[in-house]
Short mmCIF file of C-alpha atoms in Angstrom, two decimals:
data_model
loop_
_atom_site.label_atom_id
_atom_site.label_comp_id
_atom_site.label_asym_id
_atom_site.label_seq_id
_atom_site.Cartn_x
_atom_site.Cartn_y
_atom_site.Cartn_z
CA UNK A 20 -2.76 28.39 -11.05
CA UNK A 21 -2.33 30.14 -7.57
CA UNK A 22 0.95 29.02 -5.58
CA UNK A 23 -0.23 27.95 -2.06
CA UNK A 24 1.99 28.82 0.57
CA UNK A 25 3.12 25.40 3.04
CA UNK A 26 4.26 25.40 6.20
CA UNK A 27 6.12 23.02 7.63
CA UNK A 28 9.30 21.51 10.11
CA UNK A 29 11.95 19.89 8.49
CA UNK A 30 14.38 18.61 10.87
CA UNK A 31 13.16 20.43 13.56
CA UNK A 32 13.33 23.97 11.90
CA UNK A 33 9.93 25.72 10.82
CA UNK A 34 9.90 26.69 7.45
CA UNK A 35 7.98 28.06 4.70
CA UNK A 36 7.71 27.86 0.55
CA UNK A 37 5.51 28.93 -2.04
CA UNK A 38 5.16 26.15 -4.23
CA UNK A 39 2.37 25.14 -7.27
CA UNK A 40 -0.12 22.69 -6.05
CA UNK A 41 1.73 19.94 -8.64
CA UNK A 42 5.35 20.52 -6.79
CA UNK A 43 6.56 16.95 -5.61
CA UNK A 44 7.98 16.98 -1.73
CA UNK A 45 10.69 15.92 -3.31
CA UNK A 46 11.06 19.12 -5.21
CA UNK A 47 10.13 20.97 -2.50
CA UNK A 48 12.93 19.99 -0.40
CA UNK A 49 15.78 20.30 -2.84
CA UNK A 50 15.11 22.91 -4.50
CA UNK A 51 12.87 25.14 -2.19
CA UNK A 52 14.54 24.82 0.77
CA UNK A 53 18.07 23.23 -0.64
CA UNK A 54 17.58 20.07 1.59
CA UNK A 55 19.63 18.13 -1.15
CA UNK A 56 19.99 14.16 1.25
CA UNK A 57 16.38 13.06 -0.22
CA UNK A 58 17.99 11.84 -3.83
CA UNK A 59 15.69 11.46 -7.02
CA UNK A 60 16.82 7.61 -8.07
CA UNK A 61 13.71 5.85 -10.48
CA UNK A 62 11.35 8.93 -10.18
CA UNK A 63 8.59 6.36 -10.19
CA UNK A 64 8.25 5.47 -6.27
CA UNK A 65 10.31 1.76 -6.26
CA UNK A 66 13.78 2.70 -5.43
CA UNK A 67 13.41 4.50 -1.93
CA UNK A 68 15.78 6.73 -2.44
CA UNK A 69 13.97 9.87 -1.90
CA UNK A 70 12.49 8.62 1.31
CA UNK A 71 11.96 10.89 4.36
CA UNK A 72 10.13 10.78 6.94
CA UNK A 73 6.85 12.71 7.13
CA UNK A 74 4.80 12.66 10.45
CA UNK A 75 6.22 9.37 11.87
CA UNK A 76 5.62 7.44 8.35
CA UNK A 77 8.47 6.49 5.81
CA UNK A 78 7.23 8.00 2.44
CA UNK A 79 8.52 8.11 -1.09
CA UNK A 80 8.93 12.08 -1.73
CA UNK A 81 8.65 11.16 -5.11
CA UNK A 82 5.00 10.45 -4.34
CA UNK A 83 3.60 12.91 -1.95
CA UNK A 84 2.73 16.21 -3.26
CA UNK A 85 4.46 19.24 -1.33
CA UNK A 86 0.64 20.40 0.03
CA UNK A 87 -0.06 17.23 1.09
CA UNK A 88 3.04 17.74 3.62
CA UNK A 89 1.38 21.32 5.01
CA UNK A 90 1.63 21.56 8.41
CA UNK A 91 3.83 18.31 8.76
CA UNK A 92 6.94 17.32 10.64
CA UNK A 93 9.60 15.97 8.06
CA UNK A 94 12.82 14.37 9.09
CA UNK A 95 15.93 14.25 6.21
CA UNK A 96 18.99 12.51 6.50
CA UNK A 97 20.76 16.23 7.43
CA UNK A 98 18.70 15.83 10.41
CA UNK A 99 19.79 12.41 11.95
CA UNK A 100 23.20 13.37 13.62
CA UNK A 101 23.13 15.32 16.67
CA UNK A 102 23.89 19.21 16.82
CA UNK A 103 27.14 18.77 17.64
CA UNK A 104 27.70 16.66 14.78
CA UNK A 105 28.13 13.16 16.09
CA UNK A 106 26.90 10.90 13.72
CA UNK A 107 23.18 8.94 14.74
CA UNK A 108 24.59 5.38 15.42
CA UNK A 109 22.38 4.44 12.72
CA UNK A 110 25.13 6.71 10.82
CA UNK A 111 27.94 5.23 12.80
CA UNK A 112 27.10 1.59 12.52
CA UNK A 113 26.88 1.96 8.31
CA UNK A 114 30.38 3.42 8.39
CA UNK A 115 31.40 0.94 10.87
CA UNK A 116 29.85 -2.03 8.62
CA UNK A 117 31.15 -0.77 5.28
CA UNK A 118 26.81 -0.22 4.52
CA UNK A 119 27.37 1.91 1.52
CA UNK A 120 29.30 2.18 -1.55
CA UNK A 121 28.54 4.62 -3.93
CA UNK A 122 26.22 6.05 -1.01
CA UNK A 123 23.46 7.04 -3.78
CA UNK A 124 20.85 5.37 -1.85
CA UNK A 125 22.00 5.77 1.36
CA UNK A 126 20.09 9.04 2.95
CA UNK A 127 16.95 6.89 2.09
CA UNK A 128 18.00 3.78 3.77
CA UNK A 129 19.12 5.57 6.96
CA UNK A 130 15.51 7.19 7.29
CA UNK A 131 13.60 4.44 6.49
CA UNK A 132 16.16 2.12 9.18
CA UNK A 133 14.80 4.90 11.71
CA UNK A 134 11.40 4.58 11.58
CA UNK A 135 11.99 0.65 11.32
CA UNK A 136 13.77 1.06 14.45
CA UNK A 137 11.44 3.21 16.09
CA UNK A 138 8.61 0.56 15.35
CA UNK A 139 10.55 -1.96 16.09
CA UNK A 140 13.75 -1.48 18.45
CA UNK A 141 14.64 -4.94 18.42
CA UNK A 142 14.44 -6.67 14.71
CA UNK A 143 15.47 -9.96 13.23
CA UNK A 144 17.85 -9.80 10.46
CA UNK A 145 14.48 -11.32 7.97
CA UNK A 146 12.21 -8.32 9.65
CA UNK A 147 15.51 -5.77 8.59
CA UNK A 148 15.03 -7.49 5.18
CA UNK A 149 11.30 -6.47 4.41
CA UNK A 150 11.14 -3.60 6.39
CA UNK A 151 14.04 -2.07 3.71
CA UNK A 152 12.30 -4.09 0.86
CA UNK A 153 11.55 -0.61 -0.81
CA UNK A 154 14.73 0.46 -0.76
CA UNK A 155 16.89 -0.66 -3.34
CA UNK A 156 20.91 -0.72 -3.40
CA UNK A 157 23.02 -1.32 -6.31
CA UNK A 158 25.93 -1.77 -4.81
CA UNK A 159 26.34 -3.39 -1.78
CA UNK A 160 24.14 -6.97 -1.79
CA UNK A 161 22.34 -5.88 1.40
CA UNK A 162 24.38 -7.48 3.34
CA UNK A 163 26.41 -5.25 5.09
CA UNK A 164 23.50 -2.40 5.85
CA UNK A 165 21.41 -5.32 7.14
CA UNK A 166 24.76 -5.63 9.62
CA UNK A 167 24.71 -2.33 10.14
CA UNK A 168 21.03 -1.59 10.73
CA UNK A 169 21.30 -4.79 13.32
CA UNK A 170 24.42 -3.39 14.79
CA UNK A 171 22.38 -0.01 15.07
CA UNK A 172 19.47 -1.37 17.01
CA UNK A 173 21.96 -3.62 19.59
CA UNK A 174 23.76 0.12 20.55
CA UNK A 175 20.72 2.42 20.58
CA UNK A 176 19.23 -0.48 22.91
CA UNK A 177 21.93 -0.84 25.34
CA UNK A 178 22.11 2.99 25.53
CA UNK A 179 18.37 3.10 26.27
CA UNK A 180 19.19 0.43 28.43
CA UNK A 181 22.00 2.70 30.65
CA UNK A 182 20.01 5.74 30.66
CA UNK B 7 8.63 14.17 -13.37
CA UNK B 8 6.56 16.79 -12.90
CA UNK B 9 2.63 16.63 -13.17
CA UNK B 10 0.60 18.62 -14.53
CA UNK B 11 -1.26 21.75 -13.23
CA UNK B 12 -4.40 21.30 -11.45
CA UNK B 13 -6.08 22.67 -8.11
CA UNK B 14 -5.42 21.06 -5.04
CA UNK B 15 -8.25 20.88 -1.99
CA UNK B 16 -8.05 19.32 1.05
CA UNK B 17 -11.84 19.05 2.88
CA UNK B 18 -11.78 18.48 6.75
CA UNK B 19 -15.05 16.37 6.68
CA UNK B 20 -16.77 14.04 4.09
CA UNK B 21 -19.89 16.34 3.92
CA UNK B 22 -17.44 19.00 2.49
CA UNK B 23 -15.48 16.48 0.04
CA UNK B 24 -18.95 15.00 -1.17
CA UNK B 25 -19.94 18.39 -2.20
CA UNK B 26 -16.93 19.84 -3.76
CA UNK B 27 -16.86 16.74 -6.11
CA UNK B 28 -20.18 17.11 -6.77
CA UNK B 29 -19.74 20.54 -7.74
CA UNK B 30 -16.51 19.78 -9.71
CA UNK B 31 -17.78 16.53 -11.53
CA UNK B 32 -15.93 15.02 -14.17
CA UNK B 33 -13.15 17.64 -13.92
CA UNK B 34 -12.15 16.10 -10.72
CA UNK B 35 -10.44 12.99 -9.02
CA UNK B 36 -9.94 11.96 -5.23
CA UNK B 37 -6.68 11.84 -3.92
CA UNK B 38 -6.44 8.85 -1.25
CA UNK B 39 -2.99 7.12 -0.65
CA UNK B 40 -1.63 8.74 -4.00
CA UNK B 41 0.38 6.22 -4.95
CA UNK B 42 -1.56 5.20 -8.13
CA UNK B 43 -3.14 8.75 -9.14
CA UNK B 44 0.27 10.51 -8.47
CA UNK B 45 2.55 8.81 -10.66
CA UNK B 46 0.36 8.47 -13.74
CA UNK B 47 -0.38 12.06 -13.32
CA UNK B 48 4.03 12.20 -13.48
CA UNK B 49 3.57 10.19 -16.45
CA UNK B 50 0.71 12.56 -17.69
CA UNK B 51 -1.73 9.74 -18.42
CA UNK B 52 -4.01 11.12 -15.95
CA UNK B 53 -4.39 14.94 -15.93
CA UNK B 54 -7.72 16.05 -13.55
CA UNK B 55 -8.25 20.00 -13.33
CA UNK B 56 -8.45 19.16 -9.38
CA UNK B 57 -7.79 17.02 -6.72
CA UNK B 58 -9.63 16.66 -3.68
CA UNK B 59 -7.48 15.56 -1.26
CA UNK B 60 -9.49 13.21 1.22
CA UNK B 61 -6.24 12.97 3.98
CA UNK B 62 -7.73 15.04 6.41
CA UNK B 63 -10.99 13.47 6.73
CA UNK B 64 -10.80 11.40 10.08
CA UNK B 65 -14.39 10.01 9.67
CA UNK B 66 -13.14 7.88 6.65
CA UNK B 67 -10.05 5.92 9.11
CA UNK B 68 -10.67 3.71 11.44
CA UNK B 69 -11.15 -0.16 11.75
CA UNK B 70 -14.44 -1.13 13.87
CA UNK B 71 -15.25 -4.80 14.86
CA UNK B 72 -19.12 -5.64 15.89
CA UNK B 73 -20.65 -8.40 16.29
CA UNK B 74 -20.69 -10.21 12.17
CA UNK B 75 -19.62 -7.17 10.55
CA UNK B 76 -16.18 -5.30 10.24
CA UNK B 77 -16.36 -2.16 8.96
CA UNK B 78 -13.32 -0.24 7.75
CA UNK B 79 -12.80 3.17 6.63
CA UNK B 80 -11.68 3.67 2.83
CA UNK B 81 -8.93 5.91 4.02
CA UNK B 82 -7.50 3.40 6.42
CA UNK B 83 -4.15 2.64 5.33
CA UNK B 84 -2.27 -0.73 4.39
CA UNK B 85 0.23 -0.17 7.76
CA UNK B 86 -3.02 0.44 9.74
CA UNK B 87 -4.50 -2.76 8.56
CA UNK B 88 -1.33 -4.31 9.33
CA UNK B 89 -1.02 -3.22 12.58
CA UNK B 90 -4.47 -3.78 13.74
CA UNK B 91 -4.79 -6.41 16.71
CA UNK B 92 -8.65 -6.74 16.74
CA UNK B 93 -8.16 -7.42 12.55
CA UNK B 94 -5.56 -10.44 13.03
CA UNK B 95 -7.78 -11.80 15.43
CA UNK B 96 -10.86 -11.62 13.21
CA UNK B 97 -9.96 -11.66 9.66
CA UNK B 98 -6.60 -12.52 9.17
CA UNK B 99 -5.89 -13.20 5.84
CA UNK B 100 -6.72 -8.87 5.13
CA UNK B 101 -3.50 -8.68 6.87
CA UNK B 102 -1.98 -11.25 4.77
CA UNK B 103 -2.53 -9.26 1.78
CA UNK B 104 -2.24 -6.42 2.72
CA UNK B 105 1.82 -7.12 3.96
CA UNK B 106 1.93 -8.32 0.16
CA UNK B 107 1.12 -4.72 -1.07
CA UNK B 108 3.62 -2.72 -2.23
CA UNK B 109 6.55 -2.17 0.39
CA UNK B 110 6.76 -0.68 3.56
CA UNK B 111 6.59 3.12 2.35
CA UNK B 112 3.68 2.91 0.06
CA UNK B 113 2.05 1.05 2.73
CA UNK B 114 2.13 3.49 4.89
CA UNK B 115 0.14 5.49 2.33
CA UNK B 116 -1.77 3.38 0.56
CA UNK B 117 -5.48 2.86 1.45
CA UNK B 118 -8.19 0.08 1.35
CA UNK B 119 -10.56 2.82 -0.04
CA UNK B 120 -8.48 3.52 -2.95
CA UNK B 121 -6.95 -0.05 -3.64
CA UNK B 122 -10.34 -0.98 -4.12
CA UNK B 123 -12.19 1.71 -6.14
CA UNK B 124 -9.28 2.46 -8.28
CA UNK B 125 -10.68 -0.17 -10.28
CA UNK B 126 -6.46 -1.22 -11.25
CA UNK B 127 -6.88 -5.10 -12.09
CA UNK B 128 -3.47 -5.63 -10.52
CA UNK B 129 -4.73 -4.48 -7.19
CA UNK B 130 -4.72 -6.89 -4.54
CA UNK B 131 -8.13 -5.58 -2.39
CA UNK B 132 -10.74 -6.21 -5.20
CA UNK B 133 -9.77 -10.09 -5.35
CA UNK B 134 -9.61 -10.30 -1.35
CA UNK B 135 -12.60 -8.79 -1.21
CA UNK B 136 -14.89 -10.89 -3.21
CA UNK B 137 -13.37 -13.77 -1.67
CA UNK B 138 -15.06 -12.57 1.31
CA UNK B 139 -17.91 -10.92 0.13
CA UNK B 140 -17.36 -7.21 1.32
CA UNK B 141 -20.10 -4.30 0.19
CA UNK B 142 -18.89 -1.15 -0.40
CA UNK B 143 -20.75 1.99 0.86
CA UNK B 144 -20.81 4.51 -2.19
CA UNK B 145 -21.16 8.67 -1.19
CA UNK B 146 -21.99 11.40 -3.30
CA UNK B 147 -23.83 14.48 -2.21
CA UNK B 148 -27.05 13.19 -3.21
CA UNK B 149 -26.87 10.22 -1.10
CA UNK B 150 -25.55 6.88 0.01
CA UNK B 151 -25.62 3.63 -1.62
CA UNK B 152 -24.20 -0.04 -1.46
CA UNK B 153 -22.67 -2.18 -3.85
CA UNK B 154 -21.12 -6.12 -3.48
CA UNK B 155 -17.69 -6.23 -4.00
CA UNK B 156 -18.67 -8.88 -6.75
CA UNK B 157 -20.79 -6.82 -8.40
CA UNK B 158 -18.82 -3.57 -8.20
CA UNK B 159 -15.79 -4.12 -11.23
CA UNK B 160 -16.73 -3.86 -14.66
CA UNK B 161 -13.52 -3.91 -16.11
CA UNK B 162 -10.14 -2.11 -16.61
CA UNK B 163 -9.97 1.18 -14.42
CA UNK B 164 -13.98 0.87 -14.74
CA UNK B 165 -16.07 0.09 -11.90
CA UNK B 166 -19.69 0.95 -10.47
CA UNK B 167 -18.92 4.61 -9.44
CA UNK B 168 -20.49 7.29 -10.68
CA UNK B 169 -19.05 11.06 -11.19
CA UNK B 170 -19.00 12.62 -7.86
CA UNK B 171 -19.07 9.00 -6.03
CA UNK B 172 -16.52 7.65 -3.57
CA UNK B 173 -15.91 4.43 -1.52
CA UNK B 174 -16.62 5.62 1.83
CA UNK B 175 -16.42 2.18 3.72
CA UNK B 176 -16.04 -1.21 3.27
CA UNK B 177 -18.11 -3.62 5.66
CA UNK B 178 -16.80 -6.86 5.23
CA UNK B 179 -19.16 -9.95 6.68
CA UNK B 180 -16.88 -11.33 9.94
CA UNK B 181 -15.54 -14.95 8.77
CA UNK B 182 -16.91 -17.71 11.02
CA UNK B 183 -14.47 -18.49 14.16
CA UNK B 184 -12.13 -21.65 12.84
CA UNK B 185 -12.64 -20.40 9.13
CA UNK B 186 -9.45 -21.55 6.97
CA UNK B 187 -8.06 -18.94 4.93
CA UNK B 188 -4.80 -17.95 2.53
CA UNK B 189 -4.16 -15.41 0.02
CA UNK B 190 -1.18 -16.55 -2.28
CA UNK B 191 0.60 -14.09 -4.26
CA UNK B 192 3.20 -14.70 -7.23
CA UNK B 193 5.25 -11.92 -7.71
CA UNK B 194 8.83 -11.62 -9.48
CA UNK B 195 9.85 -9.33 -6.68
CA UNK B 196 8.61 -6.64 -4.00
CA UNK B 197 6.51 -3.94 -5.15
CA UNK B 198 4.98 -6.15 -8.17
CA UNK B 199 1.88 -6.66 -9.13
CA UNK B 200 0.60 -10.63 -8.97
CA UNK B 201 1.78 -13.04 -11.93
CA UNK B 202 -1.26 -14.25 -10.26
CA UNK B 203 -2.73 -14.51 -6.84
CA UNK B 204 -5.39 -16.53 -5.06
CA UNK B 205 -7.36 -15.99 -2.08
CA UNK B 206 -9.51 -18.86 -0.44
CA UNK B 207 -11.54 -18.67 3.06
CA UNK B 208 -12.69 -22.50 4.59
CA UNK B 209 -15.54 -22.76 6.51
CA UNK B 210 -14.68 -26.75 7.71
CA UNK B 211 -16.74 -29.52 9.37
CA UNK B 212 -13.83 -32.06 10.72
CA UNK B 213 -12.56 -32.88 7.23
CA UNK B 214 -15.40 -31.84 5.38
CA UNK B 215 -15.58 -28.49 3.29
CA UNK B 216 -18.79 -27.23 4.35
CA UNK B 217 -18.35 -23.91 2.44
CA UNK B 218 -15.61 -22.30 0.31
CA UNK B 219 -14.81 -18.76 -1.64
CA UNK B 220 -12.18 -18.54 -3.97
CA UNK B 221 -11.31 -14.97 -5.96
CA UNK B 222 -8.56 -14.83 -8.20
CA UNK B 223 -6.27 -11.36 -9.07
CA UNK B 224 -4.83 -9.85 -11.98
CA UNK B 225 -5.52 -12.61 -14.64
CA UNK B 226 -8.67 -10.73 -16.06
CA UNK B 227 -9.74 -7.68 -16.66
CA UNK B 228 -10.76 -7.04 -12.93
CA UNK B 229 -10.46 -9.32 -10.03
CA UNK B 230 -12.47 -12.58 -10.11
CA UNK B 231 -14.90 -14.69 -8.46
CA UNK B 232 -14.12 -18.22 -9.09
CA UNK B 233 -18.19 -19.59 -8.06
CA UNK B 234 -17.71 -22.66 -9.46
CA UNK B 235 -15.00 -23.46 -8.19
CA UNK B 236 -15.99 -22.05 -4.75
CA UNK B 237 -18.96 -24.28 -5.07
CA UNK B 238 -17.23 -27.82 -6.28
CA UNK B 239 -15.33 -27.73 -2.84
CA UNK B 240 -18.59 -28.02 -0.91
CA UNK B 241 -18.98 -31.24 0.70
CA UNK B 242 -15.64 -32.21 -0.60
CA UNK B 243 -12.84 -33.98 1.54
CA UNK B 244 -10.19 -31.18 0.13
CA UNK B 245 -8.15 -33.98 -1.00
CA UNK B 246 -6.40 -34.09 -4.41
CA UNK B 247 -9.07 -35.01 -6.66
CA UNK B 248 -11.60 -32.22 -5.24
CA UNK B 249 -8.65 -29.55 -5.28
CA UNK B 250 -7.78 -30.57 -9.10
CA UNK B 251 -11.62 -29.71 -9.70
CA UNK B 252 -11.38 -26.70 -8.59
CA UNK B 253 -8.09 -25.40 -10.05
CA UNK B 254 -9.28 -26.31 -13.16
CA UNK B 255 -12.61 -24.67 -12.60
CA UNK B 256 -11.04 -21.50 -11.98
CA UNK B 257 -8.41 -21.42 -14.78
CA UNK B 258 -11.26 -21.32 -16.74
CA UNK B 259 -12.40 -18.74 -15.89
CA UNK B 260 -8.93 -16.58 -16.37
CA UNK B 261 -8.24 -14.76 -18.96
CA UNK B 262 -4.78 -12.62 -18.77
CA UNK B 263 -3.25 -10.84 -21.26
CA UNK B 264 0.41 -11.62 -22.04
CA UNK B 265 3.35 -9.33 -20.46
CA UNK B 266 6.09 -9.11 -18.85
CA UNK B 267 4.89 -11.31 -16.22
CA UNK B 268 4.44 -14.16 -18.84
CA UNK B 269 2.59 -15.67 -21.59
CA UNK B 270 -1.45 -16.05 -21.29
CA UNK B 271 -0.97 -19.52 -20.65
CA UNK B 272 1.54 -19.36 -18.19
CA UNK B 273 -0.24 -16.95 -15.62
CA UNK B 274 -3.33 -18.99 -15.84
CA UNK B 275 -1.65 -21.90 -14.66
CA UNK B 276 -0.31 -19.97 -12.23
CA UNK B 277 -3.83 -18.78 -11.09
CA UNK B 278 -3.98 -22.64 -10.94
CA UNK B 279 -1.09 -23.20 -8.54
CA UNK B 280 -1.78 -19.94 -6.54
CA UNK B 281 -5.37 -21.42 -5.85
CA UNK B 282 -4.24 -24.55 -5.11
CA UNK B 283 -1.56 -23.64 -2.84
CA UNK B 284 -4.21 -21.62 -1.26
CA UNK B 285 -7.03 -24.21 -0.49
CA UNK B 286 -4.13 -26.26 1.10
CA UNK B 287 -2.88 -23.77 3.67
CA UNK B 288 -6.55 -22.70 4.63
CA UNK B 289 -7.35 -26.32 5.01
CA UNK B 290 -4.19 -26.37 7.25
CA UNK B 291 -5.10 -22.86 9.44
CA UNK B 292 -8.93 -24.40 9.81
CA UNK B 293 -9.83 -25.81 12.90
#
């Protein structure tokens, strides 16, 4: 079995890996390139914690294989907060809100609440609810990263808004 | 999880995927959304000596509206059904299942082309489908051919296609304006495959059912047609007698295996409730 060598940018660096045609995205960034915010949680594409964002989509990297990404623009959770390391009010509002506990499946729920916010600046708390319906947490109930993400969406408006 | 080895290619056009799988038969499997394929290849049920990757193909995406036909791609994905304007204008009730798919990251990936050929009695597409009476346009590299949605499942993971054959499009007959329609899902939570699910479209005449089609999902060994019961609502007022006809009609024709969803019994009386819940929203949504 050849390796196949991918190219890609991951938070806005290009990189490049040799990996095995089988190698999971997943794998690709924690290992390959030591990208280490995607977590492994189920393994089996239902949890959402290894979500990233791949060319403007939300995807499980559980579920994508690493050539399938070739060429591709992927966004991690180490790629959110500005360069000067203030924290993406996504970021912000969950340690504002109390959104995390154990924080296991948190990297995953702040990527997936960015794309939802980039699709839809603006949501109600029930369109928060199913656009993080494949994202589980085991700690918190929801509640307070549904704050947060709602929180999130009022700043990054009104900032928008003053700009 | 790891899969196992195999050799990954990724055509740019059809022409080229046609021919590769033709070339590669049996020893290989298409790779649409991945979200089936992948993880039983983790799981090492599945283990093809390639995969042909058919993401790069544009000529397989796209929704197009004429005149009585909609045609979509098979590599159109759930989101892009979703977020299709001419599609919730024209056919709504695709969009209705399709937001009952999965969640919002497998939708994203997921396609119409492989929902429907994968053949997975759990999969919503086949059901919806029938309901409406979609052909699918089957490629290989000797030709082109067309097969009714109805006539297309032959059971578990089996279906019409041949070795080298893939779902290229689905054209999907456009329901008439004012048609009533509702798909109705029971699920134990997001991401689950149907208890049972229903899916009814109403063609109406004031109060009168002029014509109905009712397919049922995941309580057989493929997705059903209920005819029967389709054809006892004819002429029918809708009203509670005419609906208990054709519950019962199309419980009849279940036949579910017992699991972790429930008992045999159970999830055909839920194919029961789904399909009556469903004739009386499309009766509502008619005009």
């Amino acid at each position: 079995m050849a390796s196949t060598k991918v190219s890609l940018t991951v938070n806005g660096n290009e990189v490049e890996a040799e990996v095995d045609s089988r190698t999971l995205l997943i794998h690709l960034l924690r290992e390959h390139l030591n990208i280490t915010g995607p977590h492994i949680g189920c393994d089996t594409s239902h949890c959402g914690a290894c979500t990233v964002d791949l060319n403007g989509k939300s995807v499980k990297a559980c579920t994508v294989l690493a050539v399938q990404a070739q060429d591709g623009d992927v966004l991690t959770v180490e790629g959110m907060a500005a360069a000067d390391g203030t924290l993406h009010p996504l970021q912000q509002a969950f340690m504002d809100n109390h959104g995390l506990q154990c924080g296991f499946c948190t990297p995953g729920m702040l990527t997936r609440a960015h794309r939802l916010l980039q699709e839809n600046p603006n949501p109600t708390e029930e369109e928060i609810r199913w656009g993080i319906s494949g994202n589980l947490c085991r700690c918190t109930g929801y509640q307070n990263i549904v704050k947060a993400i709602s929180q999130a969406a009022a700043q990054m408006n009104m900032k928008e808004a003053a700009e | 999880m790891i899969p196992g080895q195999f050799d990954y290619h990724r055509p740019s056009s059809k022409q080229e995927a046609l021919q590769i799988l033709g070339e590669l038969g049996g020893d290989a499997f298409p790779l649409a959304g991945g979200h089936s394929i992948i993880p039983m290849m983790k799981l090492r049920l599945a283990a093809p000596e390639h995969l042909v990757d058919l993401g790069a193909i544009d000529e397989l995406k796209g929704v197009s509206i004429g005149g009585n036909v909609i045609e979509i791609g098979s590599m159109t994905t759930q989101h892009e059904l979703l977020t299709s304007s001419e599609l919730s204008q024209a056919c709504p009730i695709i969009q209705e299942t399709s937001a009952l798919i999965a969640d919002p990251q497998v939708r994203y990936c997921g396609t119409i082309g492989g929902n429907v050929a994968n053949g997975d009695p759990g999969n919503d597409m086949p059901g919806l489908m029938q309901c409406l009476d979609a052909t699918y346009v089957l490629e290989s590299n000797s030709g082109a051919r067309e097969v009714g949605a109805r006539d297309f499942y032959n059971g578990i993971y089996d279906t019409a296609l041949n070795e080298g054959e893939i779902v290229t499009l689905v054209r999907i007959p456009t329901p008439a304006a004012g048609h009533g329609y509702a798909y109705c899902k029971l699920k134990r939570k997001v991401g689950d495959y149907a208890t049972a699910a229903a899916g009814v479209i109403l063609n109406m005449s004031g109060s009168t059912c002029q014509s109905a089609s009712i397919a049922l999902t995941n309580v057989g060994d493929t997705a059903l047609y209920a005819a029967e019961a389709s054809d006892s609502l004819a002429g029918s007022d809708l009203g509670d007698d005419a609906i208990d006809r054709a519950v019962s009609l199309a419980e009849g024709i279940t036949s579910p295996v017992s699991d972790m969803r429930g008992s045999e019994e159970y999830r055909s009386k839920m194919a029961g409730v789904m399909v009556a819940r469903a004739i009386r929203l499309a009766a509502e949504r008619a005009s």
